[in-house]
Short mmCIF file of C-alpha atoms and ligand atoms in Angstrom, two decimals:
data_model
loop_
_atom_site.label_atom_id
_atom_site.label_comp_id
_atom_site.label_asym_id
_atom_site.label_seq_id
_atom_site.Cartn_x
_atom_site.Cartn_y
_atom_site.Cartn_z
CA MET A 1 18.91 -0.19 -6.62
CA LEU A 2 15.85 -1.39 -4.72
CA ASN A 3 14.90 -5.04 -5.08
CA VAL A 4 11.17 -5.07 -5.70
CA PHE A 5 9.55 -8.50 -6.00
CA LEU A 6 6.43 -8.71 -8.17
CA VAL A 7 4.43 -11.81 -7.29
CA VAL A 8 2.06 -13.41 -9.79
CA GLY A 9 0.46 -16.82 -9.95
CA ALA A 10 -2.83 -16.99 -11.78
CA ARG A 11 -4.01 -15.75 -15.15
CA PRO A 12 -5.58 -12.43 -14.05
CA ASN A 13 -2.35 -11.43 -12.27
CA PHE A 14 -0.15 -11.31 -15.34
CA MET A 15 -1.77 -8.34 -17.10
CA LYS A 16 -1.87 -6.42 -13.82
CA MET A 17 1.84 -6.95 -13.26
CA ALA A 18 3.16 -6.16 -16.75
CA PRO A 19 2.56 -2.37 -16.80
CA LEU A 20 4.09 -2.04 -13.34
CA TYR A 21 7.13 -4.15 -14.24
CA PHE A 22 7.85 -1.79 -17.15
CA ALA A 23 7.15 1.37 -15.10
CA LEU A 24 9.54 0.21 -12.36
CA GLU A 25 12.18 -0.68 -14.91
CA LYS A 26 11.83 2.76 -16.51
CA ALA A 27 12.12 4.59 -13.19
CA GLY A 28 15.78 3.52 -13.06
CA VAL A 29 15.98 3.00 -9.30
CA PHE A 30 14.48 -0.47 -9.06
CA ASN A 31 15.58 -3.98 -9.76
CA PRO A 32 12.18 -5.59 -10.52
CA VAL A 33 12.16 -9.33 -9.82
CA ILE A 34 9.28 -11.47 -11.14
CA VAL A 35 8.16 -14.38 -8.99
CA HIS A 36 5.68 -16.79 -10.62
CA THR A 37 4.15 -19.08 -8.02
CA GLY A 38 2.97 -21.64 -10.59
CA GLN A 39 -0.66 -21.55 -9.37
CA HIS A 40 -1.55 -21.58 -13.05
CA TYR A 41 0.79 -23.68 -15.15
CA ASP A 42 -0.86 -24.56 -18.48
CA TYR A 43 0.88 -22.69 -21.29
CA GLU A 44 -2.29 -20.88 -22.42
CA MET A 45 -3.13 -19.88 -18.82
CA SER A 46 0.34 -18.64 -18.03
CA LEU A 47 3.42 -18.29 -20.26
CA ALA A 48 1.39 -17.29 -23.34
CA PHE A 49 0.49 -14.17 -21.36
CA PHE A 50 4.15 -13.39 -20.70
CA GLU A 51 4.73 -13.53 -24.45
CA ASP A 52 1.78 -11.30 -25.37
CA LEU A 53 2.71 -8.81 -22.67
CA GLU A 54 6.37 -8.92 -23.78
CA LEU A 55 7.52 -9.76 -20.29
CA PRO A 56 10.81 -11.52 -19.60
CA GLU A 57 10.65 -15.05 -18.20
CA PRO A 58 9.97 -15.10 -14.46
CA HIS A 59 13.14 -14.84 -12.37
CA TYR A 60 11.72 -17.41 -9.96
CA PHE A 61 9.17 -20.12 -10.72
CA LEU A 62 7.81 -21.76 -7.57
CA GLY A 63 5.92 -24.62 -9.24
CA ALA A 64 3.09 -24.66 -6.67
CA GLY A 65 0.43 -26.16 -9.00
CA SER A 66 -3.14 -27.07 -8.09
CA GLY A 67 -4.62 -28.61 -4.96
CA THR A 68 -6.99 -27.73 -2.15
CA HIS A 69 -6.84 -24.15 -0.92
CA ALA A 70 -4.70 -25.12 2.07
CA GLU A 71 -2.36 -27.26 0.00
CA GLN A 72 -1.88 -24.64 -2.70
CA THR A 73 -1.51 -21.72 -0.28
CA ALA A 74 0.89 -23.65 1.94
CA ARG A 75 3.09 -24.81 -0.95
CA ILE A 76 3.37 -21.23 -2.23
CA MET A 77 4.30 -19.97 1.24
CA ILE A 78 6.99 -22.60 1.73
CA GLU A 79 8.57 -21.95 -1.66
CA PHE A 80 8.33 -18.15 -1.46
CA GLU A 81 9.93 -18.12 1.98
CA LYS A 82 12.97 -19.90 0.52
CA VAL A 83 13.28 -17.15 -2.13
CA LEU A 84 13.04 -14.34 0.41
CA LEU A 85 15.64 -16.00 2.63
CA GLN A 86 17.98 -16.28 -0.33
CA GLN A 87 17.65 -12.80 -1.92
CA LYS A 88 17.05 -9.54 -0.06
CA ALA A 89 13.75 -7.87 -0.99
CA ASP A 90 13.03 -4.20 -0.25
CA LEU A 91 9.36 -4.56 -1.14
CA VAL A 92 6.98 -7.32 -2.26
CA ILE A 93 4.12 -6.32 -4.57
CA VAL A 94 1.07 -8.57 -4.82
CA PHE A 95 -1.90 -8.27 -7.19
CA GLY A 96 -5.61 -9.02 -7.02
CA ASP A 97 -7.22 -11.68 -4.88
CA VAL A 98 -5.93 -15.13 -5.77
CA ASN A 99 -4.36 -17.65 -3.39
CA SER A 100 -0.85 -16.55 -4.47
CA THR A 101 -1.68 -12.98 -3.38
CA LEU A 102 -2.49 -13.99 0.16
CA ALA A 103 0.21 -16.65 0.51
CA CYS A 104 3.03 -14.28 -0.47
CA SER A 105 1.73 -11.36 1.61
CA ILE A 106 1.79 -13.45 4.77
CA THR A 107 5.21 -14.89 3.99
CA ALA A 108 6.79 -11.50 3.30
CA ARG A 109 5.30 -9.69 6.29
CA LYS A 110 6.46 -12.42 8.67
CA LEU A 111 9.99 -11.89 7.35
CA LEU A 112 9.53 -8.14 7.96
CA VAL A 113 9.49 -7.32 4.26
CA PRO A 114 6.93 -4.59 3.45
CA VAL A 115 4.08 -5.49 1.11
CA ALA A 116 2.14 -3.38 -1.41
CA HIS A 117 -1.24 -4.63 -2.64
CA VAL A 118 -2.38 -3.58 -6.10
CA GLU A 119 -6.20 -3.69 -6.46
CA ALA A 120 -6.81 -3.24 -2.75
CA GLY A 121 -10.14 -2.49 -1.11
CA LEU A 122 -12.45 -4.45 -3.41
CA ARG A 123 -15.18 -6.32 -1.55
CA SER A 124 -18.02 -8.56 -2.70
CA PHE A 125 -19.19 -8.94 0.93
CA ASP A 126 -19.61 -12.62 0.09
CA GLU A 127 -17.34 -14.81 2.16
CA THR A 128 -18.36 -17.93 0.28
CA MET A 129 -15.96 -16.64 -2.40
CA PRO A 130 -12.38 -17.71 -1.61
CA GLU A 131 -11.22 -14.43 -3.19
CA GLU A 132 -13.07 -12.37 -0.55
CA ILE A 133 -11.05 -14.03 2.22
CA ASN A 134 -7.86 -13.43 0.23
CA ARG A 135 -8.75 -9.74 -0.27
CA LYS A 136 -9.59 -9.02 3.35
CA LEU A 137 -6.56 -10.77 4.80
CA THR A 138 -4.13 -9.28 2.27
CA ASP A 139 -5.47 -5.76 2.90
CA GLY A 140 -5.29 -6.42 6.62
CA ILE A 141 -1.51 -6.87 6.54
CA ALA A 142 -0.22 -4.99 3.46
CA ASN A 143 1.69 -1.76 4.21
CA ILE A 144 0.61 0.06 1.04
CA LEU A 145 -2.87 -0.30 -0.41
CA PHE A 146 -3.33 0.79 -4.03
CA THR A 147 -7.05 1.10 -4.82
CA PRO A 148 -8.65 1.32 -8.28
CA SER A 149 -11.79 3.30 -7.38
CA PRO A 150 -13.44 5.28 -4.53
CA ASP A 151 -15.46 2.27 -3.32
CA GLY A 152 -12.14 0.59 -2.51
CA ASP A 153 -11.08 3.51 -0.29
CA LYS A 154 -14.46 3.50 1.43
CA ASN A 155 -14.40 -0.23 2.14
CA LEU A 156 -10.94 0.04 3.68
CA MET A 157 -11.88 3.04 5.81
CA ASN A 158 -15.02 1.22 7.01
CA GLU A 159 -12.71 -1.57 8.16
CA GLY A 160 -10.70 0.96 10.17
CA VAL A 161 -7.64 1.06 7.91
CA ASP A 162 -5.37 4.06 8.50
CA HIS A 163 -5.82 6.66 5.70
CA GLY A 164 -2.07 6.90 5.26
CA ARG A 165 -1.91 3.35 3.88
CA ILE A 166 -4.52 3.99 1.16
CA HIS A 167 -3.55 5.42 -2.24
CA ARG A 168 -6.09 5.68 -5.03
CA VAL A 169 -4.12 5.16 -8.22
CA GLY A 170 -6.69 3.87 -10.72
CA ASN A 171 -7.10 0.58 -12.51
CA ILE A 172 -3.91 -1.10 -13.69
CA MET A 173 -5.82 -3.64 -15.83
CA ILE A 174 -6.72 -0.71 -18.09
CA ASP A 175 -3.03 0.14 -18.58
CA ALA A 176 -2.49 -3.36 -19.97
CA LEU A 177 -5.69 -3.25 -22.00
CA MET A 178 -4.75 0.05 -23.66
CA THR A 179 -1.30 -1.29 -24.53
CA ILE A 180 -2.59 -4.52 -26.11
CA LEU A 181 -5.34 -2.67 -28.02
CA GLU A 182 -2.62 -0.69 -29.79
CA THR A 183 -1.16 -3.94 -31.15
CA ILE A 184 -4.45 -5.25 -32.57
CA ASP A 185 -4.92 -4.12 -36.15
CA ALA A 186 -7.68 -4.82 -38.68
CA SER A 187 -5.86 -7.67 -40.37
CA TYR A 188 -5.15 -9.47 -37.03
CA GLU A 189 -8.85 -9.09 -36.14
CA LYS A 190 -10.01 -10.39 -39.49
CA THR A 191 -7.73 -13.43 -39.40
CA LEU A 192 -8.80 -14.42 -35.88
CA LEU A 193 -12.52 -13.96 -36.53
CA GLN A 194 -12.23 -15.93 -39.76
CA LYS A 195 -10.33 -18.73 -38.02
CA LEU A 196 -13.14 -19.06 -35.48
CA ASN A 197 -15.82 -18.55 -38.11
CA LEU A 198 -17.25 -15.52 -36.31
CA LYS A 199 -18.66 -12.27 -37.64
CA LYS A 200 -17.91 -8.90 -36.07
CA SER A 201 -20.58 -7.81 -33.51
CA ASN A 202 -22.54 -10.94 -34.27
CA TYR A 203 -21.55 -13.36 -31.50
CA VAL A 204 -21.63 -13.67 -27.73
CA LEU A 205 -18.41 -14.21 -25.82
CA VAL A 206 -18.73 -16.37 -22.69
CA THR A 207 -16.31 -17.06 -19.83
CA LEU A 208 -17.38 -18.92 -16.68
CA HIS A 209 -15.13 -20.45 -14.07
CA ARG A 210 -16.29 -19.40 -10.56
CA PRO A 211 -16.89 -22.33 -8.22
CA SER A 212 -20.43 -20.98 -7.57
CA ASN A 213 -21.29 -21.45 -11.27
CA VAL A 214 -19.26 -24.45 -12.32
CA ASP A 215 -18.63 -26.69 -9.29
CA ASP A 216 -22.26 -27.70 -8.75
CA ARG A 217 -23.43 -30.13 -11.41
CA ASP A 218 -27.05 -28.92 -11.58
CA THR A 219 -26.09 -25.25 -11.83
CA LEU A 220 -23.55 -25.95 -14.54
CA ALA A 221 -26.09 -28.06 -16.46
CA LYS A 222 -28.65 -25.23 -16.33
CA ILE A 223 -26.09 -22.73 -17.59
CA LEU A 224 -25.09 -25.02 -20.46
CA ASP A 225 -28.76 -25.54 -21.38
CA TYR A 226 -29.16 -21.77 -21.57
CA LEU A 227 -26.05 -21.45 -23.75
CA GLU A 228 -27.30 -24.14 -26.08
CA ALA A 229 -30.62 -22.33 -26.45
CA LEU A 230 -28.85 -19.00 -27.03
CA SER A 231 -26.57 -20.53 -29.62
CA LYS A 232 -29.57 -21.52 -31.73
CA LYS A 233 -30.25 -17.79 -32.18
CA THR A 234 -26.72 -16.42 -32.39
CA SER A 235 -23.12 -17.66 -32.39
CA VAL A 236 -21.66 -18.25 -28.94
CA VAL A 237 -17.95 -18.67 -28.33
CA PHE A 238 -16.82 -20.04 -24.99
CA PRO A 239 -13.08 -20.25 -24.32
CA MET A 240 -13.32 -22.73 -21.50
CA HIS A 241 -11.35 -22.44 -18.27
CA PRO A 242 -9.73 -25.75 -17.18
CA ARG A 243 -11.79 -25.77 -13.99
CA THR A 244 -15.05 -25.69 -15.97
CA LYS A 245 -13.79 -28.27 -18.45
CA ARG A 246 -12.67 -30.61 -15.67
CA ASN A 247 -16.09 -30.34 -13.96
CA MET A 248 -17.92 -31.06 -17.20
CA GLU A 249 -15.76 -34.09 -17.84
CA LYS A 250 -16.14 -35.33 -14.26
CA SER A 251 -19.91 -35.31 -14.53
CA GLY A 252 -19.92 -36.74 -18.03
CA MET A 253 -21.54 -33.67 -19.58
CA ASN A 254 -21.48 -33.11 -23.25
CA VAL A 255 -22.41 -29.95 -25.08
CA GLY A 256 -21.91 -28.74 -28.57
CA ARG A 257 -24.97 -30.27 -30.14
CA ALA A 258 -26.16 -26.77 -31.02
CA ALA A 259 -24.34 -25.66 -34.13
CA GLY A 260 -23.75 -22.10 -32.89
CA LEU A 261 -22.03 -23.04 -29.62
CA ARG A 262 -18.28 -23.18 -29.92
CA ILE A 263 -16.35 -24.39 -26.89
CA ILE A 264 -12.68 -23.69 -27.41
CA GLU A 265 -9.44 -23.83 -25.39
CA PRO A 266 -8.51 -20.81 -23.20
CA LEU A 267 -7.23 -17.98 -25.38
CA ARG A 268 -4.09 -15.96 -24.99
CA TYR A 269 -4.44 -12.30 -23.97
CA LYS A 270 -4.29 -10.67 -27.40
CA GLU A 271 -6.73 -13.16 -28.90
CA PHE A 272 -9.17 -12.77 -26.03
CA ILE A 273 -9.18 -8.97 -26.14
CA THR A 274 -9.74 -9.13 -29.89
CA LEU A 275 -12.79 -11.36 -29.44
CA GLU A 276 -14.03 -9.20 -26.60
CA LYS A 277 -13.83 -5.90 -28.45
CA ASN A 278 -15.74 -7.34 -31.43
CA ALA A 279 -18.45 -9.20 -29.50
CA MET A 280 -22.13 -8.30 -29.41
CA PHE A 281 -22.09 -8.75 -25.65
CA VAL A 282 -20.17 -10.69 -23.03
CA LEU A 283 -21.48 -13.15 -20.47
CA THR A 284 -19.00 -13.75 -17.66
CA ASP A 285 -18.31 -14.35 -14.00
CA SER A 286 -14.79 -12.92 -14.16
CA GLY A 287 -13.77 -9.79 -12.28
CA GLY A 288 -11.40 -8.30 -14.84
CA ILE A 289 -13.78 -8.75 -17.77
CA GLN A 290 -16.38 -6.58 -16.02
CA GLU A 291 -13.75 -3.82 -16.01
CA GLU A 292 -12.52 -4.36 -19.57
CA THR A 293 -16.06 -4.22 -20.99
CA THR A 294 -16.74 -1.02 -19.07
CA TYR A 295 -13.66 0.51 -20.67
CA LEU A 296 -14.70 -0.80 -24.11
CA GLY A 297 -18.31 0.41 -23.66
CA LEU A 298 -19.55 -3.11 -24.36
CA ALA A 299 -22.60 -4.74 -22.71
CA CYS A 300 -21.53 -7.18 -20.00
CA LEU A 301 -23.83 -9.64 -18.22
CA THR A 302 -22.22 -10.92 -15.06
CA LEU A 303 -23.66 -14.21 -13.86
CA ARG A 304 -23.16 -13.62 -10.14
CA PRO A 305 -25.29 -12.39 -7.23
CA ASN A 306 -22.72 -9.70 -6.35
CA THR A 307 -19.62 -7.96 -7.59
CA GLU A 308 -16.54 -6.58 -5.87
CA ARG A 309 -16.41 -4.08 -8.74
CA PRO A 310 -19.71 -2.14 -8.28
CA ILE A 311 -18.41 0.84 -10.23
CA THR A 312 -18.73 -1.26 -13.41
CA VAL A 313 -22.49 -1.38 -12.71
CA THR A 314 -23.03 2.16 -11.39
CA GLU A 315 -20.81 3.90 -13.96
CA GLY A 316 -20.02 1.25 -16.55
CA THR A 317 -21.81 -1.17 -18.85
CA ASN A 318 -22.09 -4.14 -16.50
CA GLU A 319 -25.25 -5.73 -15.04
CA LEU A 320 -25.56 -8.64 -12.64
CA VAL A 321 -27.83 -11.42 -13.88
CA ASP A 322 -29.10 -14.77 -12.65
CA LEU A 323 -30.62 -17.75 -14.38
CA SER A 324 -34.13 -16.32 -13.99
CA ASN A 325 -33.49 -13.07 -15.90
CA ILE A 326 -30.51 -13.92 -18.09
CA GLU A 327 -32.60 -14.47 -21.21
CA GLN A 328 -34.47 -11.19 -20.86
CA GLU A 329 -31.23 -9.27 -20.15
CA SER A 330 -29.41 -10.81 -23.08
CA GLU A 331 -32.26 -9.83 -25.41
CA TRP A 332 -32.11 -6.31 -24.01
CA SER A 333 -28.36 -6.12 -24.59
CA GLN A 334 -28.96 -7.03 -28.25
CA SER A 335 -31.68 -4.41 -28.64
CA GLY A 336 -29.18 -1.56 -28.88
CA ASN A 337 -30.75 0.11 -25.82
CA TRP A 338 -28.19 -1.10 -23.28
CA LYS A 339 -26.85 1.62 -21.00
CA LYS A 340 -23.89 3.49 -22.46
CA GLY A 341 -21.79 3.87 -19.32
CA LYS A 342 -18.65 5.94 -18.84
CA ILE A 343 -15.04 5.20 -18.07
CA PRO A 344 -14.37 5.66 -14.33
CA GLU A 345 -11.90 8.28 -13.16
CA LEU A 346 -8.22 7.26 -13.26
CA TRP A 347 -8.85 4.33 -15.60
CA ASP A 348 -6.54 6.12 -17.99
CA GLY A 349 -3.49 3.97 -18.65
CA LYS A 350 -1.30 5.85 -16.17
CA THR A 351 -1.89 3.76 -13.06
CA ALA A 352 1.46 1.95 -13.20
CA GLU A 353 3.31 5.29 -13.33
CA ARG A 354 1.38 6.56 -10.32
CA ILE A 355 2.18 3.38 -8.39
CA ALA A 356 5.88 3.60 -9.26
CA ARG A 357 6.01 7.21 -7.95
CA LYS A 358 4.30 6.21 -4.69
CA ILE A 359 6.69 3.31 -4.22
CA ILE A 360 9.67 5.63 -4.62
CA GLU A 361 8.17 7.92 -1.94
CA PHE A 362 7.54 4.93 0.33
CA CYS A 363 11.06 3.55 -0.06
CA GLU A 364 12.64 6.99 0.48
CA GLY A 365 10.46 7.43 3.57
CA SER A 366 11.46 4.10 5.05
CA ARG A 367 15.15 4.70 4.29
CA SER A 368 15.16 8.09 6.02
CA GLY A 369 13.24 6.46 8.90
CA GLN A 370 15.98 3.83 9.14
CA ARG A 371 18.67 6.54 9.02
CA ARG A 372 16.94 8.49 11.79
CA ALA A 373 16.68 5.30 13.86
CA GLY A 374 20.41 4.69 13.20
CA ASP A 375 21.31 8.27 14.29
CA ALA A 376 19.40 8.00 17.53
C1 UD1 C 1 -8.07 -18.92 -9.76
C2 UD1 C 1 -8.41 -17.85 -8.73
C3 UD1 C 1 -9.58 -17.01 -9.23
C4 UD1 C 1 -9.30 -16.45 -10.60
C5 UD1 C 1 -8.95 -17.61 -11.53
C6 UD1 C 1 -8.63 -17.12 -12.92
C7 UD1 C 1 -8.05 -18.45 -6.37
C8 UD1 C 1 -8.72 -18.83 -5.12
N1 UD1 C 1 -8.83 -18.45 -7.47
O1 UD1 C 1 -9.18 -19.79 -9.85
O2 UD1 C 1 -9.79 -15.94 -8.34
O3 UD1 C 1 -10.44 -15.77 -11.07
O4 UD1 C 1 -7.81 -18.29 -11.00
O5 UD1 C 1 -8.38 -18.15 -13.77
O6 UD1 C 1 -6.89 -18.15 -6.37
N2 UD1 C 1 -5.98 -25.87 -13.84
C9 UD1 C 1 -5.36 -26.35 -14.97
N3 UD1 C 1 -4.33 -25.62 -15.50
C10 UD1 C 1 -3.91 -24.46 -14.94
C11 UD1 C 1 -4.55 -23.98 -13.77
C12 UD1 C 1 -5.58 -24.69 -13.25
O7 UD1 C 1 -5.71 -27.37 -15.51
O8 UD1 C 1 -2.98 -23.83 -15.47
C13 UD1 C 1 -7.13 -26.63 -13.31
C14 UD1 C 1 -6.76 -27.56 -12.21
O9 UD1 C 1 -7.55 -28.68 -12.35
C15 UD1 C 1 -7.17 -26.80 -10.95
C16 UD1 C 1 -8.36 -25.99 -11.43
O10 UD1 C 1 -8.08 -25.70 -12.79
O11 UD1 C 1 -7.45 -27.66 -9.91
C17 UD1 C 1 -8.58 -24.71 -10.69
O12 UD1 C 1 -7.38 -23.93 -10.62
P1 UD1 C 1 -7.09 -23.01 -9.34
O13 UD1 C 1 -5.84 -22.27 -9.52
O14 UD1 C 1 -7.27 -23.81 -8.10
O15 UD1 C 1 -8.31 -22.00 -9.34
P2 UD1 C 1 -9.05 -21.23 -10.51
O16 UD1 C 1 -10.43 -21.79 -10.62
O17 UD1 C 1 -8.21 -21.17 -11.73
#
């Protein structure tokens, strides 16, 4: 059996890991080991996702917690190194672009453990985003690069990456999305919408947590003003990320005067997808939500100057907006004339299976390489 370590740390990692964990388990030749770095630690940001995704508890929990980028990254590296020195790993798999992704890639490669990166090749070309640094450095050292879309392959090739390391396998987020959608029935939907006093297709779902939107007081205040104005016309539900909440509290901001604006705690995966699929449109700065809405054919307004997921704009239902055109775009999205979009190639729920097959090929290849080296 091959010991394959799946590393996760922050909320968007969990749904990317789950389909692969199950595909590896099913393949019968792997011992999949889950390592949770503890970058996210609140129940609703972390373990609630394990429950909804029916994952077992993590085999290792590193308890890294919050801090500055250097503090968080360093703590994860120190703790992950201890794990790798204690239990032999044949491969480490990292996901996405969070600090845990980079920290564990560096740690594994320095201990000569090969690394596979799921969601490789995405680029916003904006190095003010910490995720862009994490993406570039992880792709720079990972042995196997699993890309979700052709733009990922192109970005890697433009950076001079050897073709042999790149494997286009599709979007693993969509595997998880398709699985959870099957568990959401009409009565679950009705109960949740009733609980939140929302009507199907009659509310806007908002998520905002990027430092560029929520760390600067004036920017955050302008966004909240816009949401208050919007909520006078239609219901707005905003499951608030702890980073956004903390920044609002720090600067003494208070919203909620407008009756239609509902700021609620972060939702678990199944609840969030239910709200998303029934929304009129979504306003976000998340990466994964741009992809989910493209799959669902739902209008998505992304409050960012760029995206590392351009296919959601060129093929999907996503548009980038800023504070100067957000009102106009949100009216357009309610007009029924929003672009229809299509589901990109290989976003079909079979990405985890394709990755598992490639990993088997990779492990067989490196074993026969080792045997040949031993024979020589
Ligand atoms: C991280 C990722 C980001 C991802 C986001 C999803 C990096 C650089 N950023 O950003 O790419 O889109 O996760 O959520 O890795 N906090 C809690 N409870 C928690 C986690 C965080 O209260 O469970 C608070 C802490 O005050 C912390 C702050 O949120 O300081 C930010 O958390 P952090 O993990 O540093 O970054 P995110 O903004 O969550």
